Short mmCIF file of C-alpha atoms in Angstrom, two decimals:
data_model
loop_
_atom_site.label_atom_id
_atom_site.label_comp_id
_atom_site.label_asym_id
_atom_site.label_seq_id
_atom_site.Cartn_x
_atom_site.Cartn_y
_atom_site.Cartn_z
CA UNK A 1 -25.83 8.77 57.69
CA UNK A 2 -28.92 10.08 59.29
CA UNK A 3 -30.43 8.17 62.64
CA UNK A 4 -33.95 9.30 61.11
CA UNK A 5 -34.60 7.08 58.65
CA UNK A 6 -31.08 5.83 58.19
CA UNK A 7 -30.52 7.87 55.17
CA UNK A 8 -27.11 8.24 53.48
CA UNK A 9 -24.87 10.59 51.11
CA UNK A 10 -21.82 9.78 49.80
CA UNK A 11 -19.07 11.97 49.25
CA UNK A 12 -17.18 9.90 46.48
CA UNK A 13 -16.57 11.07 43.42
CA UNK A 14 -15.02 14.90 41.94
CA UNK A 15 -17.68 17.20 41.51
CA UNK A 16 -18.22 16.35 45.41
CA UNK A 17 -15.60 18.13 46.19
CA UNK A 18 -15.06 20.98 44.86
CA UNK A 19 -12.89 22.80 47.21
CA UNK A 20 -9.31 21.89 46.88
CA UNK A 21 -6.01 22.80 47.97
CA UNK A 22 -3.07 20.49 47.90
CA UNK A 23 -5.22 17.96 47.48
CA UNK A 24 -5.99 15.63 43.98
CA UNK A 25 -9.14 13.59 43.02
CA UNK A 26 -7.65 10.10 41.67
CA UNK A 27 -10.72 9.33 39.30
CA UNK A 28 -9.92 5.65 39.55
CA UNK A 29 -10.12 4.61 42.44
CA UNK A 30 -12.64 7.85 43.69
CA UNK A 31 -10.25 8.83 46.69
CA UNK A 32 -8.55 12.44 47.33
CA UNK A 33 -4.82 11.67 48.53
CA UNK A 34 -2.69 14.44 49.25
CA UNK A 35 -0.80 16.52 46.10
CA UNK A 36 1.85 15.76 44.62
CA UNK A 37 4.02 18.57 44.47
CA UNK A 38 6.93 20.97 44.49
CA UNK A 39 8.18 24.31 44.04
CA UNK A 40 10.76 25.07 40.81
CA UNK A 41 13.51 27.06 41.63
CA UNK A 42 14.00 30.24 40.31
CA UNK A 43 15.14 30.67 36.18
CA UNK A 44 18.12 31.31 34.85
CA UNK A 45 18.45 35.17 34.00
CA UNK A 46 18.42 34.26 30.57
CA UNK A 47 15.54 32.37 30.97
CA UNK A 48 13.69 34.45 28.20
CA UNK A 49 16.73 34.78 26.14
CA UNK A 50 16.71 30.54 26.02
CA UNK A 51 13.29 29.97 25.13
CA UNK A 52 13.21 32.18 22.30
CA UNK A 53 16.17 30.64 20.75
CA UNK A 54 15.11 26.72 21.58
CA UNK A 55 11.32 27.70 19.76
CA UNK A 56 13.83 28.76 16.60
CA UNK A 57 15.14 24.79 16.28
CA UNK A 58 12.91 22.09 14.62
CA UNK A 59 11.46 19.87 16.50
CA UNK A 60 12.45 16.21 15.71
CA UNK A 61 9.37 13.71 14.60
CA UNK A 62 9.31 10.25 15.35
CA UNK A 63 7.31 7.45 14.00
CA UNK A 64 5.90 3.95 14.40
CA UNK A 65 9.30 2.38 14.40
CA UNK A 66 11.05 4.47 16.53
CA UNK A 67 13.48 6.51 13.05
CA UNK A 68 13.73 9.75 14.09
CA UNK A 69 13.77 12.79 11.36
CA UNK A 70 15.19 15.96 12.08
CA UNK A 71 16.20 18.91 9.71
CA UNK A 72 19.34 19.55 8.35
CA UNK A 73 20.53 22.68 7.45
CA UNK A 74 23.51 22.20 5.51
CA UNK A 75 21.51 19.04 3.06
CA UNK A 76 18.45 21.67 2.98
CA UNK A 77 16.81 17.53 3.68
CA UNK A 78 14.41 16.50 6.05
CA UNK A 79 17.01 13.57 7.40
CA UNK A 80 16.39 9.97 8.78
CA UNK A 81 18.17 7.83 11.07
CA UNK A 82 16.86 4.59 11.93
CA UNK A 83 18.18 1.37 12.96
CA UNK A 84 20.12 1.44 8.91
CA UNK A 85 23.72 2.20 10.27
CA UNK A 86 23.81 5.84 7.99
CA UNK A 87 21.34 8.48 8.35
CA UNK A 88 18.89 8.46 5.25
CA UNK A 89 17.68 11.60 3.27
CA UNK A 90 14.03 11.99 2.80
CA UNK A 91 12.76 14.38 1.82
CA UNK A 92 14.97 17.50 0.22
CA UNK A 93 12.98 21.22 0.17
CA UNK A 94 13.99 24.21 -1.78
CA UNK A 95 13.06 25.93 2.04
CA UNK A 96 13.51 25.67 5.26
CA UNK A 97 10.18 24.14 6.70
CA UNK A 98 8.80 25.34 9.74
CA UNK A 99 7.18 22.39 11.50
CA UNK A 100 6.91 18.60 10.29
CA UNK A 101 5.63 15.90 12.03
CA UNK A 102 5.21 11.99 10.82
CA UNK A 103 1.09 11.28 11.10
CA UNK A 104 -0.95 8.26 12.72
CA UNK A 105 -2.08 7.91 8.57
CA UNK A 106 1.56 7.28 8.18
CA UNK A 107 1.44 11.01 5.98
CA UNK A 108 4.66 13.12 6.65
CA UNK A 109 2.93 16.92 6.84
CA UNK A 110 5.66 19.40 6.33
CA UNK A 111 5.01 23.50 7.57
CA UNK A 112 5.76 25.58 4.47
CA UNK A 113 5.24 29.01 3.74
CA UNK A 114 1.34 29.24 3.17
CA UNK A 115 1.28 25.76 2.32
CA UNK A 116 1.55 22.54 4.08
CA UNK A 117 3.37 19.54 1.99
CA UNK A 118 2.02 15.86 2.43
CA UNK A 119 4.65 13.03 1.90
CA UNK A 120 3.04 9.75 1.91
CA UNK A 121 5.81 7.38 3.96
CA UNK A 122 3.98 4.18 2.66
CA UNK A 123 4.44 5.85 -1.37
CA UNK A 124 0.72 5.09 -2.22
CA UNK A 125 0.83 8.81 -3.79
CA UNK A 126 2.87 11.31 -4.92
CA UNK A 127 3.94 14.54 -2.83
CA UNK A 128 0.91 16.96 -2.48
CA UNK A 129 0.98 20.59 -2.04
CA UNK A 130 -2.06 22.21 0.12
CA UNK A 131 -2.13 26.20 -0.22
CA UNK A 132 -3.01 27.40 3.07
CA UNK A 133 -3.38 31.50 1.88
CA UNK A 134 -3.57 34.11 4.46
CA UNK A 135 -2.56 31.43 7.56
CA UNK A 136 0.83 29.98 8.18
CA UNK A 137 1.10 26.61 10.23
CA UNK A 138 3.68 27.37 12.67
CA UNK A 139 3.08 23.99 14.96
CA UNK A 140 1.99 20.58 13.99
CA UNK A 141 0.60 18.09 16.11
CA UNK A 142 -0.46 15.03 14.50
CA UNK A 143 -4.30 13.85 15.29
CA UNK A 144 -4.32 10.35 16.24
CA UNK A 145 -8.45 9.99 14.13
CA UNK A 146 -6.03 10.58 11.08
CA UNK A 147 -5.00 14.75 9.47
CA UNK A 148 -3.02 17.37 12.55
CA UNK A 149 -4.09 20.37 14.24
CA UNK A 150 -1.73 23.86 12.71
CA UNK A 151 -0.78 26.44 15.10
CA UNK A 152 -0.33 29.82 13.13
CA UNK A 153 1.97 31.48 15.29
CA UNK A 154 1.54 35.20 15.18
CA UNK A 155 -1.99 35.32 15.61
CA UNK A 156 -2.88 32.48 17.11
CA UNK A 157 -5.51 30.62 14.95
CA UNK A 158 -5.81 27.60 15.26
CA UNK A 159 -6.90 24.97 12.58
CA UNK A 160 -7.98 21.18 11.81
CA UNK A 161 -6.15 19.51 8.44
CA UNK A 162 -8.86 16.11 7.64
CA UNK A 163 -8.94 13.94 4.65
CA UNK A 164 -6.78 12.42 2.54
CA UNK A 165 -5.43 12.12 -0.74
CA UNK A 166 -6.99 9.58 -3.03
CA UNK A 167 -3.79 6.50 -3.68
CA UNK A 168 -2.79 6.85 -7.19
CA UNK A 169 -4.77 3.86 -9.02
CA UNK A 170 -3.33 1.90 -11.63
CA UNK A 171 -5.20 2.58 -14.59
CA UNK A 172 -6.11 6.63 -15.22
CA UNK A 173 -8.98 6.87 -17.40
CA UNK A 174 -12.36 4.41 -16.82
CA UNK A 175 -15.02 3.32 -19.30
CA UNK A 176 -18.13 5.92 -19.59
CA UNK A 177 -19.91 2.57 -18.50
CA UNK A 178 -17.88 2.37 -15.13
CA UNK A 179 -19.79 3.17 -12.26
CA UNK A 180 -17.40 5.78 -9.98
CA UNK A 181 -18.35 8.43 -7.15
CA UNK A 182 -19.18 12.14 -7.50
CA UNK A 183 -16.68 13.27 -7.01
CA UNK A 184 -13.39 10.70 -7.35
CA UNK A 185 -12.27 11.85 -3.79
CA UNK A 186 -14.74 12.23 -1.00
CA UNK A 187 -12.89 13.61 1.42
CA UNK A 188 -9.80 15.73 0.15
CA UNK A 189 -7.69 17.03 2.65
CA UNK A 190 -9.21 20.10 3.86
CA UNK A 191 -8.12 22.98 5.93
CA UNK A 192 -10.86 24.34 8.91
CA UNK A 193 -10.02 27.55 11.00
CA UNK A 194 -11.59 28.08 13.88
CA UNK A 195 -12.88 31.87 14.35
CA UNK A 196 -13.89 31.38 17.93
CA UNK A 197 -9.86 30.76 18.91
CA UNK A 198 -9.08 34.30 20.40
CA UNK A 199 -6.41 35.63 22.40
CA UNK A 200 -5.95 38.55 24.69
CA UNK A 201 -4.13 41.38 24.45
CA UNK A 202 -0.81 40.37 25.60
CA UNK A 203 -1.12 36.66 25.07
CA UNK A 204 1.13 34.60 22.81
CA UNK A 205 1.00 30.99 21.37
CA UNK A 206 3.79 29.68 21.48
CA UNK A 207 3.03 25.53 21.81
CA UNK A 208 0.24 22.79 21.21
CA UNK A 209 0.17 18.89 22.19
CA UNK A 210 -2.43 16.66 21.59
CA UNK A 211 -3.24 13.37 24.13
CA UNK A 212 -4.33 10.52 22.98
CA UNK A 213 -7.70 10.97 24.00
CA UNK A 214 -8.16 14.19 21.92
CA UNK A 215 -7.55 16.52 24.49
CA UNK A 216 -6.01 19.10 22.71
CA UNK A 217 -3.74 21.77 24.84
CA UNK A 218 -1.86 25.08 23.91
CA UNK A 219 0.90 27.10 25.40
CA UNK A 220 1.06 30.28 25.83
CA UNK A 221 2.88 33.41 27.17
CA UNK A 222 1.83 36.32 28.53
CA UNK A 223 3.10 39.27 29.97
CA UNK A 224 6.70 38.86 31.41
CA UNK A 225 7.03 35.11 30.28
CA UNK A 226 4.30 34.23 33.05
CA UNK A 227 3.48 30.25 31.53
CA UNK A 228 -0.22 29.86 30.54
CA UNK A 229 -2.55 26.72 29.81
CA UNK A 230 -5.32 26.09 27.69
CA UNK A 231 -7.41 23.49 26.77
CA UNK A 232 -9.27 23.77 23.44
CA UNK A 233 -13.22 22.97 23.91
CA UNK A 234 -13.87 21.15 20.74
CA UNK A 235 -18.12 21.49 21.27
CA UNK A 236 -17.53 25.10 21.45
CA UNK A 237 -14.90 25.92 19.20
CA UNK A 238 -12.92 27.93 21.39
CA UNK A 239 -10.68 27.98 24.14
CA UNK A 240 -10.74 26.64 27.65
CA UNK A 241 -10.07 29.26 30.92
CA UNK A 242 -6.36 30.13 31.76
CA UNK A 243 -4.68 28.05 33.87
CA UNK A 244 -1.36 29.08 34.66
CA UNK A 245 1.61 27.53 35.71
CA UNK A 246 2.98 27.97 38.43
CA UNK A 247 6.96 28.49 38.91
CA UNK A 248 6.78 28.16 35.11
CA UNK A 249 8.62 31.23 33.29
CA UNK A 250 8.65 31.33 29.69
CA UNK A 251 8.12 27.71 29.03
CA UNK A 252 8.66 26.93 25.61
CA UNK A 253 7.43 23.03 24.93
CA UNK A 254 4.58 21.08 26.34
CA UNK A 255 3.43 16.73 25.46
CA UNK A 256 1.26 14.80 27.36
CA UNK A 257 1.56 12.41 30.40
CA UNK A 258 -0.49 9.50 30.79
CA UNK A 259 -3.40 10.10 33.69
CA UNK A 260 -4.20 13.63 32.13
CA UNK A 261 -0.72 15.29 33.00
CA UNK A 262 1.26 18.28 31.18
CA UNK A 263 5.30 17.99 30.75
CA UNK A 264 6.83 20.93 30.06
CA UNK A 265 10.25 22.07 28.81
CA UNK A 266 11.87 25.25 30.64
CA UNK A 267 14.66 27.19 30.15
CA UNK A 268 17.75 26.43 32.10
CA UNK A 269 16.53 23.14 33.58
CA UNK A 270 17.61 19.46 34.03
CA UNK A 271 14.05 18.11 34.07
CA UNK A 272 10.96 18.71 32.55
CA UNK A 273 8.28 19.81 35.33
CA UNK A 274 4.60 18.53 35.68
CA UNK A 275 1.58 19.73 35.79
CA UNK A 276 -2.03 18.57 36.03
CA UNK A 277 -4.98 20.41 34.36
CA UNK A 278 -8.45 20.36 34.99
CA UNK A 279 -10.22 19.52 32.20
CA UNK A 280 -13.02 21.70 32.68
CA UNK A 281 -12.21 24.81 34.96
CA UNK A 282 -14.96 27.27 34.81
CA UNK A 283 -12.63 29.90 35.92
CA UNK A 284 -9.12 30.99 35.36
CA UNK A 285 -6.73 29.04 38.36
CA UNK A 286 -3.11 28.19 39.15
CA UNK A 287 -1.40 24.55 38.88
CA UNK A 288 1.33 23.50 40.94
CA UNK A 289 3.85 21.74 40.06
CA UNK A 290 3.35 17.92 40.72
CA UNK A 291 5.87 15.99 42.52
CA UNK A 292 6.75 14.03 39.68
CA UNK A 293 10.72 14.12 38.52
CA UNK A 294 11.15 13.42 35.16
CA UNK A 295 15.02 14.51 34.49
CA UNK A 296 16.91 15.07 31.15
CA UNK A 297 19.81 13.65 30.46
CA UNK A 298 22.66 15.58 30.10
CA UNK A 299 23.19 15.19 26.49
CA UNK A 300 19.92 17.25 25.89
CA UNK A 301 19.68 20.21 24.25
CA UNK A 302 17.69 23.62 24.63
CA UNK A 303 14.59 22.31 21.86
CA UNK A 304 10.72 21.13 21.78
CA UNK A 305 9.85 17.56 22.53
CA UNK A 306 10.46 15.49 19.54
CA UNK A 307 6.33 14.98 17.81
CA UNK A 308 5.43 11.39 18.13
CA UNK A 309 2.85 8.64 17.99
CA UNK A 310 3.86 6.60 20.78
CA UNK A 311 4.17 6.72 24.79
CA UNK A 312 5.98 8.23 26.21
CA UNK A 313 7.36 12.01 24.77
CA UNK A 314 10.79 11.96 23.59
CA UNK A 315 12.99 15.25 23.70
CA UNK A 316 16.08 16.13 21.64
CA UNK A 317 19.86 15.34 22.12
CA UNK A 318 23.17 16.27 20.54
CA UNK A 319 23.64 14.22 17.71
CA UNK A 320 20.18 14.19 16.11
CA UNK A 321 18.51 11.69 18.41
CA UNK A 322 15.76 11.57 20.71
CA UNK A 323 15.49 10.27 24.52
CA UNK A 324 12.32 9.15 26.59
CA UNK A 325 10.86 11.03 28.87
CA UNK A 326 11.09 8.86 32.08
CA UNK A 327 9.99 9.46 35.98
CA UNK A 328 12.11 8.69 38.78
CA UNK A 329 10.71 6.59 41.63
CA UNK A 330 10.81 9.48 44.24
CA UNK A 331 7.36 10.23 45.42
CA UNK A 332 6.70 14.39 46.30
CA UNK A 333 3.38 15.21 48.55
CA UNK A 334 2.02 18.08 50.18
CA UNK A 335 2.63 17.60 54.00
CA UNK A 336 -1.55 19.49 54.30
CA UNK A 337 -4.34 19.59 52.55
CA UNK A 338 -7.91 20.46 52.48
CA UNK A 339 -10.67 19.88 50.64
CA UNK A 340 -14.81 20.97 50.40
CA UNK A 341 -18.00 20.08 49.35
CA UNK A 342 -18.36 24.14 48.65
CA UNK A 343 -15.55 26.62 47.20
CA UNK A 344 -17.78 30.29 46.45
CA UNK A 345 -20.23 30.16 44.77
CA UNK A 346 -19.48 26.36 43.42
CA UNK A 347 -21.77 23.91 46.17
CA UNK A 348 -22.56 20.14 45.90
CA UNK A 349 -25.42 20.34 47.78
CA UNK A 350 -26.23 17.64 51.17
CA UNK A 351 -29.79 18.64 51.65
CA UNK A 352 -31.77 16.77 54.19
CA UNK A 353 -35.19 18.15 53.46
CA UNK A 354 -35.59 18.75 57.18
CA UNK A 355 -34.67 21.37 59.67
CA UNK A 356 -34.95 18.33 62.54
CA UNK A 357 -31.99 16.12 61.00
CA UNK A 358 -29.73 14.64 63.93
CA UNK A 359 -26.20 14.00 61.73
CA UNK A 360 -25.48 10.79 63.09
CA UNK A 361 -22.70 8.74 61.83
CA UNK A 362 -19.97 9.43 59.65
CA UNK A 363 -17.75 6.49 57.57
CA UNK A 364 -14.85 6.50 55.84
CA UNK A 365 -13.10 4.32 53.47
CA UNK A 366 -9.20 5.35 53.37
CA UNK A 367 -5.54 4.68 53.49
CA UNK A 368 -3.86 6.18 56.56
CA UNK A 369 -0.06 5.12 56.56
CA UNK A 370 1.72 5.78 59.60
CA UNK A 371 2.15 9.42 61.09
CA UNK A 372 -0.54 10.53 58.37
CA UNK A 373 -4.33 10.75 59.07
CA UNK A 374 -7.28 13.72 58.55
CA UNK A 375 -9.83 15.78 60.70
CA UNK A 376 -13.66 15.86 58.99
CA UNK A 377 -15.00 19.13 60.19
CA UNK A 378 -18.82 19.64 59.69
CA UNK A 379 -21.13 21.98 60.31
CA UNK A 380 -25.13 22.34 59.83
CA UNK A 381 -27.10 25.38 58.41
CA UNK A 382 -30.85 26.47 57.89
CA UNK A 383 -29.69 27.74 54.32
CA UNK A 384 -28.42 26.64 51.51
CA UNK A 385 -25.55 28.97 51.86
CA UNK A 386 -22.10 28.25 54.19
CA UNK A 387 -21.56 31.81 54.91
CA UNK A 388 -24.15 31.38 58.01
CA UNK A 389 -21.30 28.81 59.70
CA UNK A 390 -20.52 29.65 62.91
CA UNK A 391 -19.20 26.41 64.20
CA UNK A 392 -17.31 24.17 62.43
CA UNK A 393 -17.00 20.25 64.67
CA UNK A 394 -13.91 18.24 64.43
CA UNK A 395 -13.76 14.44 64.00
CA UNK A 396 -10.42 12.77 63.83
CA UNK A 397 -9.20 9.85 61.60
CA UNK A 398 -5.63 7.78 62.26
CA UNK A 399 -2.60 9.96 63.41
CA UNK A 400 -2.19 13.75 63.53
CA UNK A 401 0.91 16.47 63.98
CA UNK A 402 1.33 17.75 67.29
CA UNK A 403 0.38 21.73 65.73
CA UNK A 404 -2.88 20.02 63.59
CA UNK A 405 -5.23 19.17 66.72
CA UNK A 406 -7.42 21.11 67.95
CA UNK A 407 -7.54 22.06 71.23
CA UNK A 408 -10.24 20.06 73.57
CA UNK A 409 -12.06 16.99 73.02
CA UNK A 410 -12.04 15.66 69.85
CA UNK A 411 -14.47 12.59 68.80
CA UNK A 412 -12.06 9.69 67.03
CA UNK A 413 -12.62 7.15 64.55
CA UNK A 414 -12.80 3.73 65.33
CA UNK A 415 -11.42 1.09 62.61
CA UNK A 416 -13.81 -1.27 61.47
CA UNK A 417 -13.36 -4.73 61.01
CA UNK A 418 -15.76 -4.93 57.86
CA UNK A 419 -15.10 -3.26 55.01
CA UNK A 420 -18.10 -1.21 54.32
CA UNK A 421 -20.76 -0.03 56.26
CA UNK A 422 -23.11 -1.73 53.48
CA UNK A 423 -23.63 -5.85 55.02
CA UNK A 424 -22.08 -7.76 52.47
CA UNK A 425 -20.31 -4.94 50.60
CA UNK A 426 -16.51 -5.45 49.70
CA UNK A 427 -15.73 -1.70 49.95
CA UNK A 428 -15.03 1.08 47.39
CA UNK A 429 -11.77 1.42 48.41
CA UNK A 430 -9.29 0.55 45.78
CA UNK A 431 -6.31 -0.34 48.19
CA UNK A 432 -7.53 -4.47 48.78
CA UNK A 433 -8.11 -6.29 51.80
CA UNK A 434 -9.03 -4.33 54.97
CA UNK A 435 -5.82 -3.55 56.79
CA UNK A 436 -6.53 -2.75 61.22
CA UNK A 437 -5.62 0.78 61.64
CA UNK A 438 -4.09 1.12 58.13
CA UNK A 439 -6.90 0.78 55.43
CA UNK A 440 -10.24 -0.07 55.42
CA UNK A 441 -13.50 1.44 56.70
CA UNK A 442 -13.50 3.75 59.79
CA UNK A 443 -16.64 5.08 61.83
CA UNK A 444 -17.19 8.05 64.06
CA UNK A 445 -20.29 9.31 65.88
CA UNK A 446 -21.09 12.82 64.80
CA UNK A 447 -21.36 15.47 67.48
CA UNK A 448 -20.10 18.13 68.41
CA UNK A 449 -17.70 18.23 71.29
CA UNK A 450 -17.67 19.40 74.98
CA UNK A 451 -21.19 20.65 74.38
CA UNK A 452 -24.15 20.04 76.90
CA UNK A 453 -26.14 18.74 74.17
CA UNK A 454 -23.64 16.78 71.26
CA UNK A 455 -26.28 16.16 68.74
CA UNK A 456 -25.80 18.15 65.32
CA UNK A 457 -28.89 19.22 63.93
CA UNK A 458 -29.84 20.57 60.75
CA UNK A 459 -31.26 20.78 56.83
CA UNK A 460 -28.18 21.50 55.48
CA UNK A 461 -24.19 19.37 56.28
CA UNK A 462 -20.93 20.78 55.51
CA UNK A 463 -18.08 18.95 55.08
CA UNK A 464 -14.64 19.95 55.06
CA UNK A 465 -11.77 17.43 55.87
CA UNK A 466 -8.33 18.78 56.09
CA UNK A 467 -5.05 16.09 54.88
CA UNK A 468 -1.76 15.80 57.31
CA UNK A 469 1.13 13.63 55.66
CA UNK A 470 4.96 13.60 55.98
CA UNK A 471 5.59 14.22 52.54
#
């Protein structure tokens, strides 16, 4: 806040904090918190062989009623296990499919050699074959809007199957006086390939997953099993920046969880690690594993996630069934983190417009449990760049570990009884009623401690926040 005219600047949005380390932004409550993260153990020596074997196994498919479809090699058919006492043969085939998935339009999409088989689960029309010359679908992801997304393994090309087959009608012919649409089916099944999707040399796609909001993620390997994640930009029709999955080698399957998180199957692990991808990263980055733990059952097979229409993700078990993926009620949070309103060339500029500005008071709405706190470091400059900043000034909120306390006197924020610095405002925090010394509003007088003149003045203000927790 500026003492001259009581102007104020709010830092509450994701874009306000471009520089973040071990800290995550929660859009639901517009707050920063220590990131949920952990370190993964080293993969087994035969991780590459396990992953290669898992990729050769056909994913299972789950429909709206919870029935599970799997490929039976002995019967050369797609077999369904449901509430009925015995498995039922759904679709005999003359060849082994490459993949199959139940769509949101109640159509079973089956990838065969350079063609797609569309089997209507509601019996509205007979099986339809859509030739795809020059394109070999290898993985399928059903789209909530209808149709499916298709991935070709060899080239990494991406396709979108849209349209539908017209239901069979009781009369084959109509009188010449009957008004009919031309063509009869204005939206037949059509495959569109995205020419803008290209992969760098040495990067090989392995899996794709579609979120309920339409965000398409693709998993790839680079070099010696480095696992990468890319989000597909529908507007531009191309892949987004690389997001490397830290600690993941030869990840062979991914699926979306709630709140924009992605779970992955890794060779030899008895759980499914989780990462939180950035939706539109400007450059390549590395994602640390989230601290959430999703254990797998003892009977879990080394195979891709099942195709499904409803949450949560499902993974295959021995015997042909699938099991939902659930999280343990355990938190693993970073003990320290940092956020700033700048990161390299990306800056959220706080510009008062006057070199004589005196920065007066700092307010923070936060929940600070026992043993947790933060240091807010402030600095000013005459130019719109933090490169020339020589001195930072700390302001303490909450409790800090002994080794994190700055040397010398540090101004300490006081807890306020009011929920907001604005009179009558209920506050921006999502943690309910204020709790003395723990949750609510804190305020501190901005100052340069240990200086003869304590006022902090300058046109541009720079903010760094160091977070401290107990894990």
